[in-house]
Every structure is written in C-alpha cells, then in structure tokens.
PDB file of C-alpha atoms in Angstrom:
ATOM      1  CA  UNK A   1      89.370 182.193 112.136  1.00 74.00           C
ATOM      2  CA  UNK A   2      92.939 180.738 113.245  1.00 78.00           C
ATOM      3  CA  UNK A   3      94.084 184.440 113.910  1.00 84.00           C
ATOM      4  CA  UNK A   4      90.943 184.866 116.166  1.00 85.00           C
ATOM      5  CA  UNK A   5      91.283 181.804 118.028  1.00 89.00           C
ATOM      6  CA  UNK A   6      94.974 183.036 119.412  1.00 88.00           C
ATOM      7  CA  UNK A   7      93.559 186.377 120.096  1.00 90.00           C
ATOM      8  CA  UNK A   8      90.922 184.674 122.488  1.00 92.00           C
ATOM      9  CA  UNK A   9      93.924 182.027 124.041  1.00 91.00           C
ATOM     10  CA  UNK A  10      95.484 185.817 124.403  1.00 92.00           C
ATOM     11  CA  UNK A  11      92.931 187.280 126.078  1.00 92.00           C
ATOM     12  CA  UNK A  12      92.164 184.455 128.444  1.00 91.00           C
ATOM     13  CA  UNK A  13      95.736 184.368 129.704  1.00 91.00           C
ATOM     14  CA  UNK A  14      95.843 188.272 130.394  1.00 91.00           C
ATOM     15  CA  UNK A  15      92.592 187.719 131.936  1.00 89.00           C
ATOM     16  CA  UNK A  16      92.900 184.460 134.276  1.00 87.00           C
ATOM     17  CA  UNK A  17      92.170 186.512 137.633  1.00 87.00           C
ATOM     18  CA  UNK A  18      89.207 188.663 135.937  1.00 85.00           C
ATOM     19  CA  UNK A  19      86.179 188.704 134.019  1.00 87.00           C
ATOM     20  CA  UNK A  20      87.156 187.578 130.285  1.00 87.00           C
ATOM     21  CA  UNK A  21      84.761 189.683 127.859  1.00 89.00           C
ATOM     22  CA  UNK A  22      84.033 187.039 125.204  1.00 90.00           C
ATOM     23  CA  UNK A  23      81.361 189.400 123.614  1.00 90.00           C
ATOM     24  CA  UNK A  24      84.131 191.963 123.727  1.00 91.00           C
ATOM     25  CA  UNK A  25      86.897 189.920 121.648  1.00 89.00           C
ATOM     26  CA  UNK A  26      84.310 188.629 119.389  1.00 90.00           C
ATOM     27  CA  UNK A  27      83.566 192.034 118.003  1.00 91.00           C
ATOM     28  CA  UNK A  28      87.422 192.720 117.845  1.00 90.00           C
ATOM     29  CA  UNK A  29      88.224 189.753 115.548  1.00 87.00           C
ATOM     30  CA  UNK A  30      84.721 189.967 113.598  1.00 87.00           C
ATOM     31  CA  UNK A  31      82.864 187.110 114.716  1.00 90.00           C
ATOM     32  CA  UNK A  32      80.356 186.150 117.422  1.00 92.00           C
ATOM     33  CA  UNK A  33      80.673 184.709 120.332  1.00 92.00           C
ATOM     34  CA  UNK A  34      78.619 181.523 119.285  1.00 91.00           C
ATOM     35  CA  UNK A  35      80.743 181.047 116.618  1.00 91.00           C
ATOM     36  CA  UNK A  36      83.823 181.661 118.490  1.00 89.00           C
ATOM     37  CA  UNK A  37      82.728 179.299 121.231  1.00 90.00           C
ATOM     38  CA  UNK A  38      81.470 176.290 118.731  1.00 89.00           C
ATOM     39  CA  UNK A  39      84.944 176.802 116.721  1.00 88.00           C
ATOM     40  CA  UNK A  40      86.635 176.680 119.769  1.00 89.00           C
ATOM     41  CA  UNK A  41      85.241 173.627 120.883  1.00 88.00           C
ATOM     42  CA  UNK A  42      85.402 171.942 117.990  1.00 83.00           C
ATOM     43  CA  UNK A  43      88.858 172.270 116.980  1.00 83.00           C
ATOM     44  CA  UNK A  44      90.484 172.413 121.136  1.00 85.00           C
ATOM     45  CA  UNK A  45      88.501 169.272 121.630  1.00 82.00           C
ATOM     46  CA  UNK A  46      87.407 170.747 124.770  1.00 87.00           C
ATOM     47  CA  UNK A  47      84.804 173.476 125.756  1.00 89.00           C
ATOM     48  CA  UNK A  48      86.172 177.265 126.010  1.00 91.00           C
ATOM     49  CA  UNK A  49      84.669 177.213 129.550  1.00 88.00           C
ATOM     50  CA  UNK A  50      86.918 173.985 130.647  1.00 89.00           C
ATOM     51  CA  UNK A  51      89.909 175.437 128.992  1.00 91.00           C
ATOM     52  CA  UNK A  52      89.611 178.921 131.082  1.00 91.00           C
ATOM     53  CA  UNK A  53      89.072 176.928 134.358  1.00 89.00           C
ATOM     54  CA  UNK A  54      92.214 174.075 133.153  1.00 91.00           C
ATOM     55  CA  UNK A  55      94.300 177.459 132.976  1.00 91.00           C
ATOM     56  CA  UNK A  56      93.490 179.394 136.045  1.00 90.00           C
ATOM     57  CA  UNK A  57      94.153 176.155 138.183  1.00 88.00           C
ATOM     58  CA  UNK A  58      97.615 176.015 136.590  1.00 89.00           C
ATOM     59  CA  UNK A  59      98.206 179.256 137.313  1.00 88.00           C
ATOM     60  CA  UNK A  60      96.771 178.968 140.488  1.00 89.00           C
ATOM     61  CA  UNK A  61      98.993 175.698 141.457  1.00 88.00           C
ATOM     62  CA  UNK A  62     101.598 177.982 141.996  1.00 86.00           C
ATOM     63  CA  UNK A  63     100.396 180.349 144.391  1.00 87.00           C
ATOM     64  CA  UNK A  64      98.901 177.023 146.412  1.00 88.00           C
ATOM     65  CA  UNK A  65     102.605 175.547 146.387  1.00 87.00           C
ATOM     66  CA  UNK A  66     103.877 178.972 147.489  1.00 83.00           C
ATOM     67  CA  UNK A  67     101.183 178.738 150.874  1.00 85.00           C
ATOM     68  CA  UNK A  68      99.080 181.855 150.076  1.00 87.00           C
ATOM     69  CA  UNK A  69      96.154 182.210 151.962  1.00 89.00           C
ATOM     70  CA  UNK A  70      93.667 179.877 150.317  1.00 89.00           C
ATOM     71  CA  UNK A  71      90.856 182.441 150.725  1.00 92.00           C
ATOM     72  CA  UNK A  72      93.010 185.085 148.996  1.00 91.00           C
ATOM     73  CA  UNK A  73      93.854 182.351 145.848  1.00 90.00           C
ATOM     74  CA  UNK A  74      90.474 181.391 145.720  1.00 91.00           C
ATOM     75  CA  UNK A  75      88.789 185.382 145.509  1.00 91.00           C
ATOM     76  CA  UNK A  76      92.284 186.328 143.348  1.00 90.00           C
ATOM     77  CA  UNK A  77      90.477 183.120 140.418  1.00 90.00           C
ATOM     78  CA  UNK A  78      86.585 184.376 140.670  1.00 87.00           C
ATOM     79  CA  UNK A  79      86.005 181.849 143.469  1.00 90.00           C
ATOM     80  CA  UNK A  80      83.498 183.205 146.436  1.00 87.00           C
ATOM     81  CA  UNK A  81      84.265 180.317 148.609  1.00 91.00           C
ATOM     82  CA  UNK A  82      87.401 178.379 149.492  1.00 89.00           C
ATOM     83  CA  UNK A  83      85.027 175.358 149.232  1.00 91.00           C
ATOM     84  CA  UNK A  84      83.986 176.231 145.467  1.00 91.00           C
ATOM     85  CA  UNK A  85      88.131 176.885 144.642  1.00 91.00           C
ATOM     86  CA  UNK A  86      88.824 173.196 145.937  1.00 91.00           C
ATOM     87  CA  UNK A  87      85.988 171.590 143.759  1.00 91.00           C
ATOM     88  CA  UNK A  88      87.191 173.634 140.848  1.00 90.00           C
ATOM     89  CA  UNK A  89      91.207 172.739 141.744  1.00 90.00           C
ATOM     90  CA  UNK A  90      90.180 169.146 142.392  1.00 89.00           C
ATOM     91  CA  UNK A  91      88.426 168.507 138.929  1.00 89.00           C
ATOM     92  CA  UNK A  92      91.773 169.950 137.176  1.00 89.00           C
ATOM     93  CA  UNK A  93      94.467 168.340 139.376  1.00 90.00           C
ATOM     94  CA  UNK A  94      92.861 165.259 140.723  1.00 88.00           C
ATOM     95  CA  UNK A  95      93.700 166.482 144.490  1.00 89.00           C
ATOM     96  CA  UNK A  96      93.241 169.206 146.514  1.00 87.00           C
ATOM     97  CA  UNK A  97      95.214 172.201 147.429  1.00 88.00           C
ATOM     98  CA  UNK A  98      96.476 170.484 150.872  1.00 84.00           C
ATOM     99  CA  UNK A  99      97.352 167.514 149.304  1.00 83.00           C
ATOM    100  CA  UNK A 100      99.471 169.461 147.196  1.00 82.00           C
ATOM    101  CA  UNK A 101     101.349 171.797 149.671  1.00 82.00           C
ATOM    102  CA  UNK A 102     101.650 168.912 151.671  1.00 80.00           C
ATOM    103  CA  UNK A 103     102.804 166.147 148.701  1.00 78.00           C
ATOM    104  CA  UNK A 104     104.250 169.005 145.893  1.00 76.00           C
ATOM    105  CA  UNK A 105     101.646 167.039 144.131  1.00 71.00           C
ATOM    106  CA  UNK A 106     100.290 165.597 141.408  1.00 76.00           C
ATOM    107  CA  UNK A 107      99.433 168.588 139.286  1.00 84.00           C
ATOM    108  CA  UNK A 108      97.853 168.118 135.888  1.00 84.00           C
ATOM    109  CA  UNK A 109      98.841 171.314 133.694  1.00 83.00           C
ATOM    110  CA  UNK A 110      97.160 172.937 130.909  1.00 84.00           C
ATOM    111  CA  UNK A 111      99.307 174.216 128.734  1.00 85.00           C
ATOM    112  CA  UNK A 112      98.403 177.385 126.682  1.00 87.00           C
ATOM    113  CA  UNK A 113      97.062 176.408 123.057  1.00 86.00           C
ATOM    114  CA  UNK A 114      98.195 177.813 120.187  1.00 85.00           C
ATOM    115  CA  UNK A 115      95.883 177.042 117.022  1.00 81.00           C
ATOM    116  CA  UNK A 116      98.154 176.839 113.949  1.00 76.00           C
ATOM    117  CA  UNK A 117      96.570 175.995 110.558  1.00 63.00           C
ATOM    118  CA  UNK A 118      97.668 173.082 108.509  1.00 60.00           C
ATOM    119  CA  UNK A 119      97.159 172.975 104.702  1.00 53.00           C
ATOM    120  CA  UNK A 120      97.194 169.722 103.481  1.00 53.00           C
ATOM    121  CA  UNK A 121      94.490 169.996 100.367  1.00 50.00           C
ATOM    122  CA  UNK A 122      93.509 166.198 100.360  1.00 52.00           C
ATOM    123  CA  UNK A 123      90.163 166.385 101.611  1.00 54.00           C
ATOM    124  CA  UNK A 124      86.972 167.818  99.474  1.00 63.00           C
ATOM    125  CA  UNK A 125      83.699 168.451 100.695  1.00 74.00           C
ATOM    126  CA  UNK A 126      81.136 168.096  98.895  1.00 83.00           C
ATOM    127  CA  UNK A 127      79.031 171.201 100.129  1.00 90.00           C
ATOM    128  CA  UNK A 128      76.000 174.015  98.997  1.00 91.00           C
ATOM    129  CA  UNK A 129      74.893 176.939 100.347  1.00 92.00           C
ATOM    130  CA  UNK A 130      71.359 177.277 100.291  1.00 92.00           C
ATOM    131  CA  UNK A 131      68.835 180.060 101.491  1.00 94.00           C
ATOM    132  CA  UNK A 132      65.719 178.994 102.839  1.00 94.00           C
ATOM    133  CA  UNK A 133      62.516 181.076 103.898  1.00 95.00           C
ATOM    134  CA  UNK A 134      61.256 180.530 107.090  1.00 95.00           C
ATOM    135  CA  UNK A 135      59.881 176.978 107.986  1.00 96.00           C
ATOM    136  CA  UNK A 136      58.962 174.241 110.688  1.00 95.00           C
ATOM    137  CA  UNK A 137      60.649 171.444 112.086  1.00 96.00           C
ATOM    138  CA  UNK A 138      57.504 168.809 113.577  1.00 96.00           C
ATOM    139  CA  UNK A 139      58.007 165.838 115.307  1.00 96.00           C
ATOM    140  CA  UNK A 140      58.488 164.051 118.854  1.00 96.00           C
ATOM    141  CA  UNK A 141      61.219 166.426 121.000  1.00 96.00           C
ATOM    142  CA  UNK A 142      63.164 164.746 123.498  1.00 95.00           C
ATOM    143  CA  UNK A 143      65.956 166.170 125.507  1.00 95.00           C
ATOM    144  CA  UNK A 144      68.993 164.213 125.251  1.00 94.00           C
ATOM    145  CA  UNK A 145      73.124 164.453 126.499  1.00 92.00           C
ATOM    146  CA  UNK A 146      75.225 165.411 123.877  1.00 88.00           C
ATOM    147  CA  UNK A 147      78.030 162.411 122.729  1.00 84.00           C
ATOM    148  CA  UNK A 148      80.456 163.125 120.126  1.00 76.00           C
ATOM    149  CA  UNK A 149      81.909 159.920 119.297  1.00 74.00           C
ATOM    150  CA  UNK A 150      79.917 156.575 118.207  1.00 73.00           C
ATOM    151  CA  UNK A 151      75.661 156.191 118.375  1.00 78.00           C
ATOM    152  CA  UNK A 152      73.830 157.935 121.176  1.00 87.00           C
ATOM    153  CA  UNK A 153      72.031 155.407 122.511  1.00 92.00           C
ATOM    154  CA  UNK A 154      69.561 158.157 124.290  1.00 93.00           C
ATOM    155  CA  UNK A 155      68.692 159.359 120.309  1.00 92.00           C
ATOM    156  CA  UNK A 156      68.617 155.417 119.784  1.00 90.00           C
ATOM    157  CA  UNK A 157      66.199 154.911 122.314  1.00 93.00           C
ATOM    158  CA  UNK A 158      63.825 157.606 121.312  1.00 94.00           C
ATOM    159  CA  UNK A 159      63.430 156.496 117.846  1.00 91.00           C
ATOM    160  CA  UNK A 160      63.345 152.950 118.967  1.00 92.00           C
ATOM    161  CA  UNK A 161      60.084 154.414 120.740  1.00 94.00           C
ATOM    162  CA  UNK A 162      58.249 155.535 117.892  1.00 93.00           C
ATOM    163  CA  UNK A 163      55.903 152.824 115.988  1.00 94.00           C
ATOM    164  CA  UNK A 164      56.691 152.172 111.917  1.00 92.00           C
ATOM    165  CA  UNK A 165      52.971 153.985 111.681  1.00 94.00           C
ATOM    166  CA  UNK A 166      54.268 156.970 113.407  1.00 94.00           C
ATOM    167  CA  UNK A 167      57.009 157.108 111.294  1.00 92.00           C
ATOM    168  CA  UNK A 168      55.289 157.121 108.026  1.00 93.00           C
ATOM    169  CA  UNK A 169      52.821 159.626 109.352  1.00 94.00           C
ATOM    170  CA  UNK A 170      55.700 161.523 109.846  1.00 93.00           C
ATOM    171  CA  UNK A 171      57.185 161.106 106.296  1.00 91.00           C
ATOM    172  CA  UNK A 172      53.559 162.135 104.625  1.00 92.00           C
ATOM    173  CA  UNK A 173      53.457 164.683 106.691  1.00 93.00           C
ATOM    174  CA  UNK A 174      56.808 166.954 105.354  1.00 93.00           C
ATOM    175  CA  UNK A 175      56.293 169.170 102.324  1.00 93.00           C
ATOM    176  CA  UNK A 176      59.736 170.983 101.732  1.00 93.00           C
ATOM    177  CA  UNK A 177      63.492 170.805 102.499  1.00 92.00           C
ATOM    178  CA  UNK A 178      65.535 168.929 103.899  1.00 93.00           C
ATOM    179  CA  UNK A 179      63.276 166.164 102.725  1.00 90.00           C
ATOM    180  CA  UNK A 180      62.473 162.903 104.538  1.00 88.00           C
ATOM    181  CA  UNK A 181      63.089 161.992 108.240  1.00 90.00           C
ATOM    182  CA  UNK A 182      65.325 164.463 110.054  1.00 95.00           C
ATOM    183  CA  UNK A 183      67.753 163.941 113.083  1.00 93.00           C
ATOM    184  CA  UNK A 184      67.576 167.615 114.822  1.00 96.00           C
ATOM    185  CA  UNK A 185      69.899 168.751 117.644  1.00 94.00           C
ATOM    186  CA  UNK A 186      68.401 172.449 119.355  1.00 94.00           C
ATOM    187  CA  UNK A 187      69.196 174.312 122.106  1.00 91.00           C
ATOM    188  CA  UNK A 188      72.858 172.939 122.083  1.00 87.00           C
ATOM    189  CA  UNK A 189      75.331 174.527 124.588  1.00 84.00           C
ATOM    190  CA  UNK A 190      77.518 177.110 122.613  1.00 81.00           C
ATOM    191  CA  UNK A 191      80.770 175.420 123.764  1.00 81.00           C
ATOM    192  CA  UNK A 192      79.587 171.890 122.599  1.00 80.00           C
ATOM    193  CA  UNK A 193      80.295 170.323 125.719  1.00 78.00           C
ATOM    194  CA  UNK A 194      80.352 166.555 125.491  1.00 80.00           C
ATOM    195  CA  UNK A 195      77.345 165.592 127.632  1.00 82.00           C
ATOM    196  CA  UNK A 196      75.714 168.579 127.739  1.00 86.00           C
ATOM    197  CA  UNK A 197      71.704 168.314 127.617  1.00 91.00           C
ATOM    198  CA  UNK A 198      69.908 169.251 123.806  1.00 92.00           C
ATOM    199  CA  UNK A 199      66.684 168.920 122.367  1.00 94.00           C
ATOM    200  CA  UNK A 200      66.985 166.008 119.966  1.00 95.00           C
ATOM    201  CA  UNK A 201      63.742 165.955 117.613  1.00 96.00           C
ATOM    202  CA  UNK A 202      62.513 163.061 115.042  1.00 95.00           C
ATOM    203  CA  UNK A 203      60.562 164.514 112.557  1.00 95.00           C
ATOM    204  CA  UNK A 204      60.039 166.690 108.948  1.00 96.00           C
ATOM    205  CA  UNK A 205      60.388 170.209 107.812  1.00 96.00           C
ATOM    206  CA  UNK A 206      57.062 171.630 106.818  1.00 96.00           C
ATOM    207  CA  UNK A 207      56.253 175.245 105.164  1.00 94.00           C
ATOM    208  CA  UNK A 208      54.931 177.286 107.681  1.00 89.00           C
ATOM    209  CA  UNK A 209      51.395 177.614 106.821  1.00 87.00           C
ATOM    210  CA  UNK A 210      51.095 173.993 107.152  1.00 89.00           C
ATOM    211  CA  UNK A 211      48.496 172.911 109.474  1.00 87.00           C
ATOM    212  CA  UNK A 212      49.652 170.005 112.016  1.00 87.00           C
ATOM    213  CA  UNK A 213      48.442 167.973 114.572  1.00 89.00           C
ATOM    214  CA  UNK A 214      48.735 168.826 118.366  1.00 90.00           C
ATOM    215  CA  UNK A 215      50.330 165.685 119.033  1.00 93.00           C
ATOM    216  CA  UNK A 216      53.927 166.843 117.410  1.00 95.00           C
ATOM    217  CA  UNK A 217      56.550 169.308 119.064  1.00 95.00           C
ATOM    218  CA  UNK A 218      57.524 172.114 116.557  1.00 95.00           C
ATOM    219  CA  UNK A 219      60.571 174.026 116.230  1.00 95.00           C
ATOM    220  CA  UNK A 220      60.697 177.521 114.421  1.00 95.00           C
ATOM    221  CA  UNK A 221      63.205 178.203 112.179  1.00 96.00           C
ATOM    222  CA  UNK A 222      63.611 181.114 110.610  1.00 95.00           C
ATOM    223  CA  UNK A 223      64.544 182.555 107.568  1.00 95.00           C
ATOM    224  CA  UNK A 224      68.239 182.395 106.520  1.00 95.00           C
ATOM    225  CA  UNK A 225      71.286 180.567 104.604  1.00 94.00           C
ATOM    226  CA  UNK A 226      72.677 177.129 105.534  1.00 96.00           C
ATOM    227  CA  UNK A 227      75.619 175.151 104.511  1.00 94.00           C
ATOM    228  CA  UNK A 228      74.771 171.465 103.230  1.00 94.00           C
ATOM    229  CA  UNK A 229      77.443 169.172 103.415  1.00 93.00           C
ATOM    230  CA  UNK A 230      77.227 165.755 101.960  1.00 91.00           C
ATOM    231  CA  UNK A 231      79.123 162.290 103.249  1.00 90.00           C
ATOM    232  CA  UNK A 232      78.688 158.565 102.473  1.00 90.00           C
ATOM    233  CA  UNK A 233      80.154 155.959 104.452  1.00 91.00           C
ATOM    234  CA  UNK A 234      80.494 153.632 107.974  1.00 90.00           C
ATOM    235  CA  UNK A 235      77.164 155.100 110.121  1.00 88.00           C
ATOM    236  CA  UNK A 236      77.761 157.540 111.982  1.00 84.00           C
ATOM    237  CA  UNK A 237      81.416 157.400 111.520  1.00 86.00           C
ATOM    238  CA  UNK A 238      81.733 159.387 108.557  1.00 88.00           C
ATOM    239  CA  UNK A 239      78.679 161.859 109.665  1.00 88.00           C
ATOM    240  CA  UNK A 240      80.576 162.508 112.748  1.00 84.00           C
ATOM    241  CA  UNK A 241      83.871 163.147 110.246  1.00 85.00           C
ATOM    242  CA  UNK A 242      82.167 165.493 108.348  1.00 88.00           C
ATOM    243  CA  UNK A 243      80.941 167.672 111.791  1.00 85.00           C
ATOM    244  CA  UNK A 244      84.662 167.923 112.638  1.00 82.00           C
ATOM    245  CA  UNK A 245      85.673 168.522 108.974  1.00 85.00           C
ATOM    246  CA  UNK A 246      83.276 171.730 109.219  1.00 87.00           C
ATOM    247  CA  UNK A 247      85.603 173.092 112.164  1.00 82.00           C
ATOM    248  CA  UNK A 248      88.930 172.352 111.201  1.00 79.00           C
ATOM    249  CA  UNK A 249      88.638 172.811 107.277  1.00 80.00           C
ATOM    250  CA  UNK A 250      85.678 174.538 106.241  1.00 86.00           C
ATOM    251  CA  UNK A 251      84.912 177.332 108.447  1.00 86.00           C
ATOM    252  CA  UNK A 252      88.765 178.264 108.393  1.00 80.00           C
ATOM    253  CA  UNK A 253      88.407 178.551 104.823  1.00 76.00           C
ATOM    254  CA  UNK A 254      85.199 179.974 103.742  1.00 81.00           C
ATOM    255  CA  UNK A 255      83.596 183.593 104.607  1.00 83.00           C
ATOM    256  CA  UNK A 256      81.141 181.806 106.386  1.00 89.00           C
ATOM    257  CA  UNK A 257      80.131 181.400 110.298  1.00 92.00           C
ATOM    258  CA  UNK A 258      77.709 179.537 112.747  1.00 92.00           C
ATOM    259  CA  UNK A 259      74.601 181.192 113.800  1.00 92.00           C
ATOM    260  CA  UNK A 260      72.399 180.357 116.342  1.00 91.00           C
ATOM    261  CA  UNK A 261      69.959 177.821 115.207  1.00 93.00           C
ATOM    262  CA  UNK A 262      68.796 174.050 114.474  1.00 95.00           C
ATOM    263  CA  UNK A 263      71.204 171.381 113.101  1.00 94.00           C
ATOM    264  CA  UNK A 264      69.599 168.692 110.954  1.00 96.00           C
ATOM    265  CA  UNK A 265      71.101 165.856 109.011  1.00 94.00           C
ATOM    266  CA  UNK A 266      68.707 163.966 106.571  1.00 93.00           C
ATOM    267  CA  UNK A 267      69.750 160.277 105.883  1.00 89.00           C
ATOM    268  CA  UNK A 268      69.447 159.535 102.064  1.00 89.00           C
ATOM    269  CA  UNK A 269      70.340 156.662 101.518  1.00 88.00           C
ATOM    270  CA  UNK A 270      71.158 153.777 103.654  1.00 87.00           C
ATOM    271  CA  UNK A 271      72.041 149.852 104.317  1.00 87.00           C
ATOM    272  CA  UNK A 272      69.035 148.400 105.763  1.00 85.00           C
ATOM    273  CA  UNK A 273      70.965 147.651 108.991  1.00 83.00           C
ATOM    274  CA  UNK A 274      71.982 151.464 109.217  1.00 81.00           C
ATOM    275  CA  UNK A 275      75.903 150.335 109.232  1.00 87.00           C
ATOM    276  CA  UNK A 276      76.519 152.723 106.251  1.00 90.00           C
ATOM    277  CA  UNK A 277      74.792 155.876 104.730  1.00 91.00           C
ATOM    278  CA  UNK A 278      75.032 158.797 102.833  1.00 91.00           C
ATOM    279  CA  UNK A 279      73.254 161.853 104.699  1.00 93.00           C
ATOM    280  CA  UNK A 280      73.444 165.387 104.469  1.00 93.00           C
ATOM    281  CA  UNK A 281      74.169 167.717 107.519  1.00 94.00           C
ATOM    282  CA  UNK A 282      72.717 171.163 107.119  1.00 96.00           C
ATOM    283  CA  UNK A 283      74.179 173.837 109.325  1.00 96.00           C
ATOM    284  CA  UNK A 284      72.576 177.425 109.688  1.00 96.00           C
ATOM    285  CA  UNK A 285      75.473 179.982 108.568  1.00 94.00           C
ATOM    286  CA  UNK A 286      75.736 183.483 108.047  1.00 93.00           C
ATOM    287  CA  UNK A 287      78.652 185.756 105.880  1.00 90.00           C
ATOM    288  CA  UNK A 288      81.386 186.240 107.861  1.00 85.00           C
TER     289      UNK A 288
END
C-alpha cells in the first residue's frame, strides 16, 4: 500500500497541468480507487482532492511571481475562468495572485509527500474477519458533516431526538450481526473529507426477509467480508484511534482493502455516562 501511495504522489506531480487518471493508477498498483482515496486520506491527513489543488497552486505560485498572463496560468491548472483560479489560489495561499506579484507574498507551499512506513510492532489489534450474507441496516437516517476528532454533536443531536421507547423498539427489533444499537456512517465521500455530508443512521441489522415497519429508513447491504476490530477505552477517543490504526497499521499490513459500503460500530459495553466503552468497528473489506 506504501509503494502505491508514492506511485499516486508520482503521478500527481507529472500530472499537475492535466487530467490525473486515478482509475488508471489504481489498476497499475492493484487497488481501487476508493481504497486508494480513503488510504490516502487517512494516513496524509488531508483529502487526495486538497492535496492535488495544495500542489498545483505551488506550482502555479511561480508562474504568478514570474507575471504570466493570468488567463494562460489559470487554463495551463484546469481553471476555465481567471475568477475560479483566484478562489482556488486564495484558499491555498491566503491571498491572491496580485497581492502576490505585487507583495512577493505570503505563499503557503505544499510540499510533495512521500509516505514511508514505520515498523514499530507495539500496537495489537484485536481484529476478525467475518463473511456475512446479505442483510439490512433499519433505523432513523439523518444526514450529517463528517468530524474526525472528538463527539459530533450533529450524531449527538439525532440520538438525543429519539425517545427511550424508540430505542428499545429498535433493540427488539434486530435479529443478527452486529448485534445491538448501531452507529452507521453511508454514503461517505471517498477522500474522507473532514466536513463532508454522510448519512448517519441509528438503528439494527436485520436478516433480510425480516418484515419492518414503514416508519424506519433501511440501508442494503450486501453480501461480503468485513474486518471487526475491537477497542476499549476514553469514548470516542479510543474508537477514533482504532479508525486511524486501520490506515496506518492494518491495511499496510494485511491483504486486505476498503470496499464501497456501510461502516458500523456497535457499542458493547459502556459507563453509564458514555465517557468510556468498548465497541467494535466493522469495516466492509475485500482481498487485496
């Protein structure tokens, strides 16, 4: 996976002023592009798409500083518009190209990554692989940003909605693994970008010939294998450990990747004022 990750950065830089064929280079290393993407993410700490615009307005300080046409710079970086060129060089630098041919600056530079892995061996995970048939995920959907560090207080809020009776109607209402309550994230943006929108659902896993209410959203899920892995500790701290551990040590490590598909973490055990817990966070994975 490290070796595939500097074959992208690769790519990218001889591609900064054209199209960059992620499908392309996915098939080349022997991945997928989701995979590639949500590794990328993950262990960058930064979406592939940020990274690829960080880059071309580096590269594209230059030519700014050097007075090129701003027209020509802007078409030269996939920009239609010198309008669209300044938003994008704006975002990256903090000013805009005049600023900087008049001021030499600020510029904020991206260096080019280089993923190197490190082999320390003082971590376990405490993880199954487990192949499931096809099932349903029922509950109440809601669509939510995406926050990678501390609670979400939009996930908060939408289980602070639901009524104790609708959560036990819930509970009786889930017949097969994961068992209990499960926190769902769908629909999440391939790159993992920190406030990006998902669809967060509350609810159970059911078989699929389960008959349900038409009250509850339901999410399909088909067949296929998943990777459990297990963690215990400060809530969500150490759930939110464990989702980075997947990236930077497991993934690297395994023959395993990311499909697309459903995340769900199922809280086993946990202090009545949800400060600690031990949960499992099933992932849907595929051979490598």
């Amino acid at each position: 996976m490290i070796g595939a990750l500097n074959r992208l950065v690769e790519v990218v830089e001889e591609h900064l002023t054209g199209e960059i064929d992620l499908g392309g280079v996915a098939s080349d290393v022997g991945t997928t592009e989701y995979h590639l993407r949500r590794m990328f993410s993950s262990l960058a700490g930064m979406p592939l798409s940020e990274y690829i615009r960080r880059r071309r307005m580096t590269v594209a300080a230059s030519d700014v500083l050097e007075g090129r046409d701003l027209l020509d710079v802007a078409v030269r970086f996939g920009y239609g518009s010198t309008e669209a060129f300044t938003r994008a060089f704006r975002a990256v630098h903090g000013v805009g190209p005049g600023d900087v041919r008049r001021d030499g600056g600020p510029l904020r530079s991206q260096p080019q990554l280089r993923f190197r892995l490190t082999i320390e061996g003082n971590t376990t995970m405490d993880t199954r692989i487990v192949d499931r048939p096809a099932f349903r995920l029922v509950g109440h959907a809601a669509r939510v940003p995406l926050i990678h560090d501390g609670p979400n207080p939009h996930i908060q809020a939408h289980i602070a909605s639901l009524s104790p009776e609708e959560h036990l109607r819930l509970k009786a209402l889930g017949d097969t693994e994961p068992a209990g309550l499960l926190q769902v994230s769908d629909d999440v943006d391939p790159d993992y970008a920190e406030g990006s929108e998902l669809t967060y659902l509350h609810g159970v896993a059911v078989d699929e010939g389960t008959a349900l209410p038409d009250d509850l959203d339901a999410i399909e899920v088909p067949a296929g294998a998943w990777a459990v892995f297990r963690s215990s500790g400060p809530y969500p701290e150490a759930l939110q450990a464990t989702w980075a551990a997947t990236a930077a040590d497991w993934f690297p490590s395994n023959p395993w990747r990311l499909r697309p598909g459903p995340s769900m973490v199922a809280v086993l055990e946990r202090a009545e004022d949800f400060s600690t817990a031990t949960t499992e966070l099933w992932l849907p994975v595929e051979r490598a």
